[in-house]
Coordinates of C-alpha atoms and ligand atoms in Angstrom, one line a residue:
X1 CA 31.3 13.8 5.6
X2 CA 30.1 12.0 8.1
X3 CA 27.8 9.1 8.4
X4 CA 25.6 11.0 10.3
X5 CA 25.6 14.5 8.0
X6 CA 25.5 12.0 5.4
X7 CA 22.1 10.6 6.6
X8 CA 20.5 13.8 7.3
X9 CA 21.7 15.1 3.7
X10 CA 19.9 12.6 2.1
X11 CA 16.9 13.1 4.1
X12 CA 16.9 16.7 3.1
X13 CA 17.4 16.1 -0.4
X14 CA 14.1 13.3 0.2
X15 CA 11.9 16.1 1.7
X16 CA 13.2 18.9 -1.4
X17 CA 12.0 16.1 -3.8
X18 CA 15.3 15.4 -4.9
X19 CA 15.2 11.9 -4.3
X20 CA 12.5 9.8 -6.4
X21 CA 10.5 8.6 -3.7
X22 CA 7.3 7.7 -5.5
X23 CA 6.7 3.8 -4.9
X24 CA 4.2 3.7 -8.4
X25 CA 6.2 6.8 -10.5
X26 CA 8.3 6.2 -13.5
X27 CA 7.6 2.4 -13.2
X28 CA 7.7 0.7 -17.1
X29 CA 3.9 -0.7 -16.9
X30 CA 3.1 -3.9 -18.8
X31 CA -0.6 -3.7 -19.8
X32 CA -1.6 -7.4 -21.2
X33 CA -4.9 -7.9 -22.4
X34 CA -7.6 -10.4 -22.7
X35 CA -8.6 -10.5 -26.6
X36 CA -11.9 -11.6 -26.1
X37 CA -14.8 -11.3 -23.2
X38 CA -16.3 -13.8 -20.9
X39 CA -19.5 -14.2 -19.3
X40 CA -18.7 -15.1 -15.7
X41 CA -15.6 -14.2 -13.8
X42 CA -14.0 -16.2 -10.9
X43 CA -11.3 -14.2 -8.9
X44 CA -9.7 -16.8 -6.9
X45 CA -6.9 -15.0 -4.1
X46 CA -4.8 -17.0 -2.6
X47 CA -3.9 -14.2 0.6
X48 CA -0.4 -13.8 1.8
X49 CA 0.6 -17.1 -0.7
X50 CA 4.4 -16.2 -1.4
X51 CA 6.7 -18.2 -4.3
X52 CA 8.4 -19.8 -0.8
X53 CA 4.7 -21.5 -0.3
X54 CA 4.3 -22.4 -4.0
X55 CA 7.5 -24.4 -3.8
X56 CA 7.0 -26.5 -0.5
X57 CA 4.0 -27.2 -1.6
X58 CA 5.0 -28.1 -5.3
X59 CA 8.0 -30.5 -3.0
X60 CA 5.2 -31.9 -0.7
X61 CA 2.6 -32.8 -3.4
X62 CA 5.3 -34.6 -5.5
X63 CA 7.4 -35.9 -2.8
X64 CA 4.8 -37.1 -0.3
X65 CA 1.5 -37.4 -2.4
X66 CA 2.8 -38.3 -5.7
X67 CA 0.7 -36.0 -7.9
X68 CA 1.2 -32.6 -9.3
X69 CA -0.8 -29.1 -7.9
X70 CA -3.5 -28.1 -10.5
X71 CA -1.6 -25.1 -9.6
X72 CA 1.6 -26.5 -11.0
X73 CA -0.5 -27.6 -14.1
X74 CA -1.8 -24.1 -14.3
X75 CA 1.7 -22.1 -14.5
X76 CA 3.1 -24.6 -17.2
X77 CA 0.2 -24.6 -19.6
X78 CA -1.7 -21.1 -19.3
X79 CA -0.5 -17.5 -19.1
X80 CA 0.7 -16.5 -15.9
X81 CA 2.9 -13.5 -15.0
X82 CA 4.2 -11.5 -11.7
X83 CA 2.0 -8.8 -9.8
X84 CA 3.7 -5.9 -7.8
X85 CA 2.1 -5.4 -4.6
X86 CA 3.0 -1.8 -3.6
X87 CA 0.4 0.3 -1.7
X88 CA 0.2 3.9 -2.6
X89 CA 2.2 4.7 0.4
X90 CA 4.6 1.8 0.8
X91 CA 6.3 -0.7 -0.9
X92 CA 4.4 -3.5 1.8
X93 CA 0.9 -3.4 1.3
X94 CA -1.6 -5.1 3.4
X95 CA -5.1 -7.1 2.0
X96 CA -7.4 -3.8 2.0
X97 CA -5.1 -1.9 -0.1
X98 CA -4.3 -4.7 -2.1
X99 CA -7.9 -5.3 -3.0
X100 CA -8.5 -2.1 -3.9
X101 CA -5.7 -1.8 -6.3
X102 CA -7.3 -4.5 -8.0
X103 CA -10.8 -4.2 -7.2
X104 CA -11.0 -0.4 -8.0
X105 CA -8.1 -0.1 -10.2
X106 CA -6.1 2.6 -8.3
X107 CA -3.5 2.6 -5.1
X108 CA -4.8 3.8 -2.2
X109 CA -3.3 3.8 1.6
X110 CA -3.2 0.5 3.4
X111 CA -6.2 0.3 5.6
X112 CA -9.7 1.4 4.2
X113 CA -12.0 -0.5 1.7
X114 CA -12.2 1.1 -1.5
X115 CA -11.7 4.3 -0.5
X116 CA -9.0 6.9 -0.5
X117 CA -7.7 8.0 2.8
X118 CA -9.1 12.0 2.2
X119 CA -12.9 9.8 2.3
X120 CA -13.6 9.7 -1.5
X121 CA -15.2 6.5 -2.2
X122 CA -14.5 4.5 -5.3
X123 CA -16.8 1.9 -6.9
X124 CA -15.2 -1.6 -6.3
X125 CA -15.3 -3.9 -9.3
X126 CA -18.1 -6.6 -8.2
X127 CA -20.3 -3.4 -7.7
X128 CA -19.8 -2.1 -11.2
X129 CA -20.6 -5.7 -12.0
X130 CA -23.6 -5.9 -10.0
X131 CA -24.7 -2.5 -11.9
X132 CA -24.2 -5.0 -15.2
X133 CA -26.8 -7.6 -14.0
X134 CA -24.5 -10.0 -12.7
X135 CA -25.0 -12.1 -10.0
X136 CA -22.3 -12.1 -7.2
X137 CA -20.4 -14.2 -4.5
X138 CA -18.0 -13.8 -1.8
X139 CA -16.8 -17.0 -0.3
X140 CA -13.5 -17.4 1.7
X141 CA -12.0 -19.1 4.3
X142 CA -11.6 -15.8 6.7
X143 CA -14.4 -13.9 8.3
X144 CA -16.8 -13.0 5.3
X145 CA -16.2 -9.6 6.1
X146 CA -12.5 -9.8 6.2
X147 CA -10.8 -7.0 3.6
X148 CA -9.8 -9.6 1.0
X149 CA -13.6 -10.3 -0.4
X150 CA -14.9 -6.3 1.2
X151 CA -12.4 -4.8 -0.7
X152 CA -14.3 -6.1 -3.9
X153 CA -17.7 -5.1 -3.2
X154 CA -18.0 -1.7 0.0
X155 CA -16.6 0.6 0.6
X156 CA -15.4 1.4 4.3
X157 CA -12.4 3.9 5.7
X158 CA -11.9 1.1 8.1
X159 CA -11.3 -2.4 7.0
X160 CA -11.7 -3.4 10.8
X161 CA -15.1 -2.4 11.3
X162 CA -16.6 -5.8 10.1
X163 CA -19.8 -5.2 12.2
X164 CA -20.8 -2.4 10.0
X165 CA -19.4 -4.5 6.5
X166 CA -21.6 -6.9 7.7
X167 CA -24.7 -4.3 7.2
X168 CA -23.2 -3.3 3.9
X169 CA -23.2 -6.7 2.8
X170 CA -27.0 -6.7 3.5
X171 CA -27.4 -3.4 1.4
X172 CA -25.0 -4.8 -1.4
X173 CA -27.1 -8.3 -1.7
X174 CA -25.2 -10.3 -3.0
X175 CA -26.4 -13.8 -4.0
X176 CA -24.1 -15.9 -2.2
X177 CA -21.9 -15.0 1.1
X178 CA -19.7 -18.0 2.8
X179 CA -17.0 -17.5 5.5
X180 CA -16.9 -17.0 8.9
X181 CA -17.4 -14.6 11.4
X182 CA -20.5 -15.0 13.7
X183 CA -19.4 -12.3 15.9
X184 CA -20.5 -9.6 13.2
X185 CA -23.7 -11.3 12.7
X186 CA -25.5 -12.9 16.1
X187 CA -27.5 -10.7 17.8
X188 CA -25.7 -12.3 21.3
X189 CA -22.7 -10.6 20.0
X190 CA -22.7 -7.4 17.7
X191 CA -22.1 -4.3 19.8
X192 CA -25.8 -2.7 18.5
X193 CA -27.0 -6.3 19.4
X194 CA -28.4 -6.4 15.7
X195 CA -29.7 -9.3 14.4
X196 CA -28.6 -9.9 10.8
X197 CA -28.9 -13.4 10.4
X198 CA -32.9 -12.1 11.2
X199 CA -32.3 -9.5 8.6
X200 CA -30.4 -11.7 5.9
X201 CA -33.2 -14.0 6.4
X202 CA -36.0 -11.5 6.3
X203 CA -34.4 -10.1 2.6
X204 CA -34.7 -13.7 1.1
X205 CA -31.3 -15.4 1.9
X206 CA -31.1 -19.0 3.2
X207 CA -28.8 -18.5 6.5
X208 CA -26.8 -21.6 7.3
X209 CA -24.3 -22.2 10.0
X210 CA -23.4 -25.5 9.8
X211 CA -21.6 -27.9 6.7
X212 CA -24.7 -30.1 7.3
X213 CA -27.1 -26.9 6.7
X214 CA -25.2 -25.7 3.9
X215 CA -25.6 -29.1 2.0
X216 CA -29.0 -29.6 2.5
X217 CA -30.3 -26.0 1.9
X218 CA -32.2 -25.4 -1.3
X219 CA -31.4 -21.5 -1.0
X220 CA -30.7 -20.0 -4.3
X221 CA -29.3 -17.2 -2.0
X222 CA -27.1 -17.6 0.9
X223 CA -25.6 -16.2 3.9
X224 CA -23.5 -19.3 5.8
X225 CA -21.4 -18.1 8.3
X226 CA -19.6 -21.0 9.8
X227 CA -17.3 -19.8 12.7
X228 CA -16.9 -17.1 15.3
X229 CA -14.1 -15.0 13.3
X230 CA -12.3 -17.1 10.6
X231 CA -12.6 -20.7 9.7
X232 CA -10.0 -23.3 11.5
X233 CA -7.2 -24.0 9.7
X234 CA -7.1 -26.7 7.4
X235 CA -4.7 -28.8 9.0
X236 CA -7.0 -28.4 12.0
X237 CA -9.9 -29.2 10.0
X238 CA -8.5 -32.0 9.0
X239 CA -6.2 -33.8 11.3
X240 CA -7.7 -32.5 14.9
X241 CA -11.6 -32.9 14.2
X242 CA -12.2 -28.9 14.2
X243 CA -15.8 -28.8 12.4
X244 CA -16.3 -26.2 9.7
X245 CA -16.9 -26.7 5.3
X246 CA -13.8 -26.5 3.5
X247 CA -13.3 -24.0 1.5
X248 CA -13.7 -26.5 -1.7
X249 CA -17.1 -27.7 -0.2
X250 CA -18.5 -24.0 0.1
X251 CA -17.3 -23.4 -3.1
X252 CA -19.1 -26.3 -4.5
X253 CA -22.7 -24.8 -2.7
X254 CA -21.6 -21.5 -4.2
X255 CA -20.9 -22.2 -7.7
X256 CA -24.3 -23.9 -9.1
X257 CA -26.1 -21.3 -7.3
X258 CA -24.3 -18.3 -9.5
X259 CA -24.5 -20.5 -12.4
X260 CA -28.1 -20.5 -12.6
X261 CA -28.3 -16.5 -13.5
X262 CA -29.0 -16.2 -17.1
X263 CA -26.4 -12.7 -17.2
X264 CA -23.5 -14.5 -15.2
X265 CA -21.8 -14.0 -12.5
X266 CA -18.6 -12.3 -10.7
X267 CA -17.2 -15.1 -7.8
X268 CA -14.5 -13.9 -5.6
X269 CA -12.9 -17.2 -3.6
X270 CA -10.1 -16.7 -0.9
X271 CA -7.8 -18.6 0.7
X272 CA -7.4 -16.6 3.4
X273 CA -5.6 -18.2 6.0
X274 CA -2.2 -18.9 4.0
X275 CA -1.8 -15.5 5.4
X276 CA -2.6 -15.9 8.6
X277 CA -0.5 -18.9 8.8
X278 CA 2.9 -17.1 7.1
X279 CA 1.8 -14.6 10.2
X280 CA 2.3 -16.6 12.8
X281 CA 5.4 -18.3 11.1
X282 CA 3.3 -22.0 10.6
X283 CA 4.9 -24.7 7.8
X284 CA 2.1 -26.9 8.3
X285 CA -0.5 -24.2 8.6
X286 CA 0.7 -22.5 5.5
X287 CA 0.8 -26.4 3.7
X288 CA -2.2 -27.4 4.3
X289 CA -3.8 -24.5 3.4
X290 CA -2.4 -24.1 0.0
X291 CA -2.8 -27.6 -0.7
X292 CA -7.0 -27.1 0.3
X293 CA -6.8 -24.2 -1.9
X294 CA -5.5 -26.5 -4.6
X295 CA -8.0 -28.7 -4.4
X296 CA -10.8 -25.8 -4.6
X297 CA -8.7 -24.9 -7.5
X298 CA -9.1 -28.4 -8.9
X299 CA -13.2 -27.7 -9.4
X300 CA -12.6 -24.3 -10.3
X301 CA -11.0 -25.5 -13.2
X302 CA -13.8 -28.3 -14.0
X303 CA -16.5 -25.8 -13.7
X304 CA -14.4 -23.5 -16.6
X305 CA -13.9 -26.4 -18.4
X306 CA -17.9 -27.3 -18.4
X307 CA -18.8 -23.7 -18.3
X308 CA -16.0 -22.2 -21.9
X309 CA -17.3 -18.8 -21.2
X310 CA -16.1 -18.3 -17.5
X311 CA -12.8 -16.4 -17.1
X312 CA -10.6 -17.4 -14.2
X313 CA -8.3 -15.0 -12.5
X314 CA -5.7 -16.5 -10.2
X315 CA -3.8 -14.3 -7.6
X316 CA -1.7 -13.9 -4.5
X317 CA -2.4 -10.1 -3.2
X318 CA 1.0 -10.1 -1.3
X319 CA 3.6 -12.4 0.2
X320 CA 3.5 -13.0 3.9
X321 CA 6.6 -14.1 6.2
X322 CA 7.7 -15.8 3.3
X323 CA 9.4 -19.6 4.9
X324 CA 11.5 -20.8 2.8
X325 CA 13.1 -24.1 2.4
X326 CA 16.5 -24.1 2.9
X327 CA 19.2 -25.9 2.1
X328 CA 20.9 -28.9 4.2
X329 CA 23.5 -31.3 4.3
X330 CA 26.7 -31.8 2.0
X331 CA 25.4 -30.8 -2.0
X332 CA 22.2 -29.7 0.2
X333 CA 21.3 -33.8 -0.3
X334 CA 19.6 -33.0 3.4
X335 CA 16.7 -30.8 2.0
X336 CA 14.4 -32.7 1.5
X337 CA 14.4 -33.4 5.3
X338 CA 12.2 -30.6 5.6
X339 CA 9.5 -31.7 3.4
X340 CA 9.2 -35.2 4.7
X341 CA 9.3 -34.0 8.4
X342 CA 6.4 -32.0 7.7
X343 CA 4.1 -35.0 7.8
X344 CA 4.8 -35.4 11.5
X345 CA 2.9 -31.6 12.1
X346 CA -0.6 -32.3 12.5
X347 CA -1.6 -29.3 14.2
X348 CA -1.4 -25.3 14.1
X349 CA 0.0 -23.3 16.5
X350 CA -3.5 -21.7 17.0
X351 CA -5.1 -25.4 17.9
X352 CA -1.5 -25.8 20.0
X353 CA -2.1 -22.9 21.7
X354 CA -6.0 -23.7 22.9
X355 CA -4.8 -27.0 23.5
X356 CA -2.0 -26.1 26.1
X357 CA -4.3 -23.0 27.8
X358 CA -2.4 -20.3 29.2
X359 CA -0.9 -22.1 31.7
X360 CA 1.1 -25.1 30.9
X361 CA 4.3 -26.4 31.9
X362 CA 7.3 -27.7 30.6
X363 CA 6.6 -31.5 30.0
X364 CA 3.4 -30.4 28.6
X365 CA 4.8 -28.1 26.1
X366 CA 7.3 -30.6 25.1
X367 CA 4.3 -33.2 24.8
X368 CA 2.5 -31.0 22.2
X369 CA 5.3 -29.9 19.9
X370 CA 5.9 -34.2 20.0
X371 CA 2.7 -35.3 19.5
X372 CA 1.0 -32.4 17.2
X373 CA 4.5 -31.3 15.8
X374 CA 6.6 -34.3 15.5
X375 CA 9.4 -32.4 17.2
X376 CA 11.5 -32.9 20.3
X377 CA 12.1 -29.5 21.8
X378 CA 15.0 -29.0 24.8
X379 CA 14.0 -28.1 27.8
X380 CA 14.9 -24.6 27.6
X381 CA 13.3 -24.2 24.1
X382 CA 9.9 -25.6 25.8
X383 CA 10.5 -23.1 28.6
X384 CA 10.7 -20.1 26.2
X385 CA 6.9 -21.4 25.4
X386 CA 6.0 -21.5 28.7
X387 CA 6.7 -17.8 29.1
X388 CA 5.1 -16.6 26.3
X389 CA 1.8 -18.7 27.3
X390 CA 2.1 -17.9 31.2
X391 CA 3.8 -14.5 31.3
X392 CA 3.7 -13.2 27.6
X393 CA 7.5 -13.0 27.5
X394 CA 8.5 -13.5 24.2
X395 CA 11.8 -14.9 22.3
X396 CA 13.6 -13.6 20.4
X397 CA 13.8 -10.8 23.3
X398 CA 12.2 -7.6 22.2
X399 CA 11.2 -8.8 19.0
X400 CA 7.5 -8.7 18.2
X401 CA 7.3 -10.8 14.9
X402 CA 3.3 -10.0 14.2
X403 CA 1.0 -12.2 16.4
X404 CA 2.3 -13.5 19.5
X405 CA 2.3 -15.9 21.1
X406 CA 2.5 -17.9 18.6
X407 CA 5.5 -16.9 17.2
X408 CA 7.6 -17.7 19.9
X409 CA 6.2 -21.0 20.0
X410 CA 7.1 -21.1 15.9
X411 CA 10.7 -19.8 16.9
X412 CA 11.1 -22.5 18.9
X413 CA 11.4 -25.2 16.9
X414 CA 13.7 -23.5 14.5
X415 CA 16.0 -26.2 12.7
X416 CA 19.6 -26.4 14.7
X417 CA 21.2 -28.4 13.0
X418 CA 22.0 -27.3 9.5
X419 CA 23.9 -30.5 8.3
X420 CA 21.2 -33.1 9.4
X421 CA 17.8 -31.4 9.7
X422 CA 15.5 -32.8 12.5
X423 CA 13.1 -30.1 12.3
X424 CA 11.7 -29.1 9.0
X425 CA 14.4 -26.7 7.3
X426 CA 11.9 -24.1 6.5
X427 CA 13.0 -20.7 8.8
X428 CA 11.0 -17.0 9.0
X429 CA 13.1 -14.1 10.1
X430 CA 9.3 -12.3 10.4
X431 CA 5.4 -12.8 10.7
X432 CA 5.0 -9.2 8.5
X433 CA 4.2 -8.8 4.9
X434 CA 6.7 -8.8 2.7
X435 CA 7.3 -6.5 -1.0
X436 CA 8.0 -9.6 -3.0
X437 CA 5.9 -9.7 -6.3
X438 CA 3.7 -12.5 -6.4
X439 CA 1.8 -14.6 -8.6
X440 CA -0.9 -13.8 -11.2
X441 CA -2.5 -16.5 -13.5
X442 CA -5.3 -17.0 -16.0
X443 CA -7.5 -20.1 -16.9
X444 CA -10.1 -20.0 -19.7
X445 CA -11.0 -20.8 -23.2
X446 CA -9.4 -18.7 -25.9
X447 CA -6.8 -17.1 -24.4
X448 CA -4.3 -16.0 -26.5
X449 CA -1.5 -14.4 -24.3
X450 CA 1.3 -16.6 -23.2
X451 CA 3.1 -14.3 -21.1
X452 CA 1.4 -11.8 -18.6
X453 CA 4.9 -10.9 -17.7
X454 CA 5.2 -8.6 -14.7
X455 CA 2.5 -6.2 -14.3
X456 CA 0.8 -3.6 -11.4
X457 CA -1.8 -5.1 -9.6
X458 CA -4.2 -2.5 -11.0
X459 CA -4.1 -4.7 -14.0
X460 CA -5.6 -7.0 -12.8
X461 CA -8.7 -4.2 -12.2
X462 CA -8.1 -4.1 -16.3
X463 CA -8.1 -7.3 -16.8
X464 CA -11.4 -8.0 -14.8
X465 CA -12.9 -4.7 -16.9
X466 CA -11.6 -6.2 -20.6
X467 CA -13.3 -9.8 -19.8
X468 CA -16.8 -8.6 -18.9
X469 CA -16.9 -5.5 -21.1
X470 CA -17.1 -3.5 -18.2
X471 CA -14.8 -0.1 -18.1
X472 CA -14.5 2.6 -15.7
X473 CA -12.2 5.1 -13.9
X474 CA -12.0 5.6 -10.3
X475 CA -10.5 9.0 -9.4
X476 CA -6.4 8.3 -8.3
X477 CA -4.8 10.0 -5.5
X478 CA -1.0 10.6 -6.0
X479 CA 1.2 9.7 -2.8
X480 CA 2.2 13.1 -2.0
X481 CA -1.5 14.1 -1.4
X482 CA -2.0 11.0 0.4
X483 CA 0.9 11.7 2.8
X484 CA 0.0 15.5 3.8
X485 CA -3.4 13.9 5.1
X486 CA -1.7 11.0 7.1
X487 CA 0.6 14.1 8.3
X488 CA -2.6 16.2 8.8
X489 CA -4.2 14.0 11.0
X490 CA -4.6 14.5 14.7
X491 CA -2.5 12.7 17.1
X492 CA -4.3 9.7 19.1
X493 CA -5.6 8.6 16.0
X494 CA -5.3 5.5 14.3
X495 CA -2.8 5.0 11.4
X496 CA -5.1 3.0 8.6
X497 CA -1.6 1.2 8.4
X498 CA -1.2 0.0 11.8
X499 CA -3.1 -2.7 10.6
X500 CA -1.4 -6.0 9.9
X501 CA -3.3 -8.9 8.4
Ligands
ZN601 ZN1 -1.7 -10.5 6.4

């Protein structure tokens, strides 16, 4: 037979059902539980943070800060396990999906907010334990509407339509909301020209927009929205002056505020950029970031340790363009290379880019990557960046890896040398998500388990249920049902999973 009759064989046999193609069906499914309940619950997601990002920044904090990650601490000491990712409808999910899985407990299609994609809404987990008497708080380094913290709390068929989240959020009231995304908010800018900083302010919340505001406020409900969409980078935050709170600092604001209500509280904390940066295919980006989120992780852990009957739940929601380090040199002796050589990158691609304007030329280009990457590009590597800036040509030809331009301008400065890195040795071959399992971890008093071992990450919906003695069902959806409606649905029409952050 040939290839061809061979190919078209096995897609009959996949349309007759005789091929498994269920992503979730027949799995083995580990269900580890809690043994005892808490009274407040942090979530703390580290977006698009893949085992590639944990070990450069394990290598970076040892090699080049001499100390150890809380996260490190947290993986030898406590129980930790694996999480698979898969949407309901592919093996790659995206954030939305993602947080449903584990905010709602069931797989839906990549793209709406805890909902399935024939409209039927499910009750996310932080609204069940609102319903309890808890209080709440969503605080992350994205827009504060982004899917990551939504996906925990409203329910929307479109994870895009932040504008209207932002509304939801008003209805929802929650006690404490931190992130960015002024565009959703100011009246100058919101399509209905709404004012819901007005509105926030009008239903009791103390609206900040500024680090300065946010540490002087004496709110015991907030609303600080610190940056038209998401909050700078923190390598730009910290090397290149670009103002905003870290994400430890609004995490600090946030947590006495929840701990002052007598029932508890549910805290959802993101690190949402790692993503963005494994998107656009940035070692530093991606660094830096994880190593901010370490340090938020440092006073989450503080705050457990004062406050014995928190419960803190640790999770990546997928892997994104997953950079590793590679190896280098004779007995790969050379590796290292690439961890020290990250020092010299003081700057993201996204600062790069508004530095150099759409119009820069060659010298210039090769001026930025020195000064804000500590790399010397060749000319014609600088001139592939010129097109992409001037003309939105991009390199590799014909290959779009997820947000250009910058990842042309991350392609090249792609190591050449393999035996003596001058370029950090850590390569993408793509800005999309990825179906590698990723990391789940728990920190608390009285935990028993030792081993979460690989679960779904509808466990961690479970979980989350077991600690605050708070149990429901939302109704599933099995993939075959959910593809006849994607099939169903008229041409012209967005696909919930053309979607990519
Ligand atoms: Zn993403």
């Amino acid at each position: 037979m040939k290839r061809r009759e061979l190919l078209k064989g096995s897609l009959m046999a996949g349309v007759l059902g005789l091929l498994p193609k269920g992503v979730a069906q027949g799995a083995p499914q580990n269900t580890p539980y809690l043994g005892r309940r808490y009274r407040n619950l942090i979530v703390f997601v580290y977006d698009g943070f893949s085992w590639e990002d944990y070990a450069i920044a394990q290598a970076y904090a040892r090699r080049r800060q001499g100390r150890v990650l809380a996260l490190e601490r947290l993986l030898v000491r406590y129980p930790n396990g694996l999480v698979n990712t898969y949407s309901l409808t592919s093996y790659v999910t995206e954030s939305s999906a993602a947080a449903n899985a584990m905010s709602c407990g069931v797989k839906t299609v990549n793209g709406g907010l805890a909902i399935h994609v024939d409209g039927t809404p499910l009750k996310p987990f932080f609204a069940a334990a609102k319903e309890a008497g808890k209080a709440v708080g969503l605080v992350t380094t994205t827009t504060v509407t982004h899917a990551t913290p939504a996906g925990f709390a409203v329910s929307n068929p479109d994870r895009n339509a932040e504008e209207r989240i932002a509304e939801q959020y008003l209805d929802f009231g929650a006690e404490v909301y931190l992130g960015g995304g002024d565009r959703f908010f100011n009246p100058e800018k919101r399509q209905d020209k709404k004012d819901l900083y007005a509105a926030f302010a009008q239903a009791g919340y103390g609206v900040v927009r500024s680090l300065e505001d946010l540490l002087r406020t004496n709110a015991s409900k907030l609303l600080g929205v610190f940056s038209e969409s998401h909050l700078p980078y923190e390598v730009d935050r910290r090397f290149q002056g670009v103002k905003a709170p870290s994400l430890k600092e609004m995490v600090q604001a946030a947590l006495p505020r929840l701990a002052s209500y007598r029932p508890g509280f549910v805290l959802q904390v993101e690190a949402g950029r790692i993503d963005h940066a494994n998107h656009i295919n940035d070692p530093s980006a991606v660094l830096w970031d994880v190593l901010a989120a370490d340090e938020t992780l440092e006073v989450l852990t503080a705050f457990v340790d004062q406050h014995p009957d928190t419960l803190l739940l640790l999770v990546s929601d997928h892997a994104t363009g997953v950079g590793g380090l590679y190896g280098a040199g004779r007995s790969y002796l050379e590796s290292s290379m690439g961890i020290d050589l990250l020092d010299g990158q003081r700057a993201s691609f996204e600062q790069m880019r508004r530095l150099l304007g759409n119009s820069p030329d060659t010298p210039q280009v090769k001026e930025a990557y020195r000064t804000l990457k500590g790399v010397t590009l060749a000319d014609e590597e600088a001139e592939r960046v010129v097109r992409a800036l001037r003309e939105r040509v991009y390199w590799p030809e014909g290959v779009r890896q997820g947000v250009q331009p910058e990842n042309t301008m991350a392609w090249a400065m792609v190591q050449r040398n393999a035996a003596k890195p001058d370029r950090p040795n850590i390569g993408y071959s793509s800005g999309q998500h990825t179906a590698s399992p990723v990391v789940l971890a728990l920190y608390g008093q009285g935990l028993r388990l030792v081993n979460l071992g690989l679960v779904d990450n509808t466990h961690v919906f479970r979980l989350m249920g077991e600690a605050l003695g708070i149990r429901y069902q939302n109704p599933t959806m099995s993939e075959e049902e959910a593809l006849e409606i994607l099939k169903a649905r008229p041409k012209g029409m967005r696909h919930p999973e053309d979607v990519w952050a």
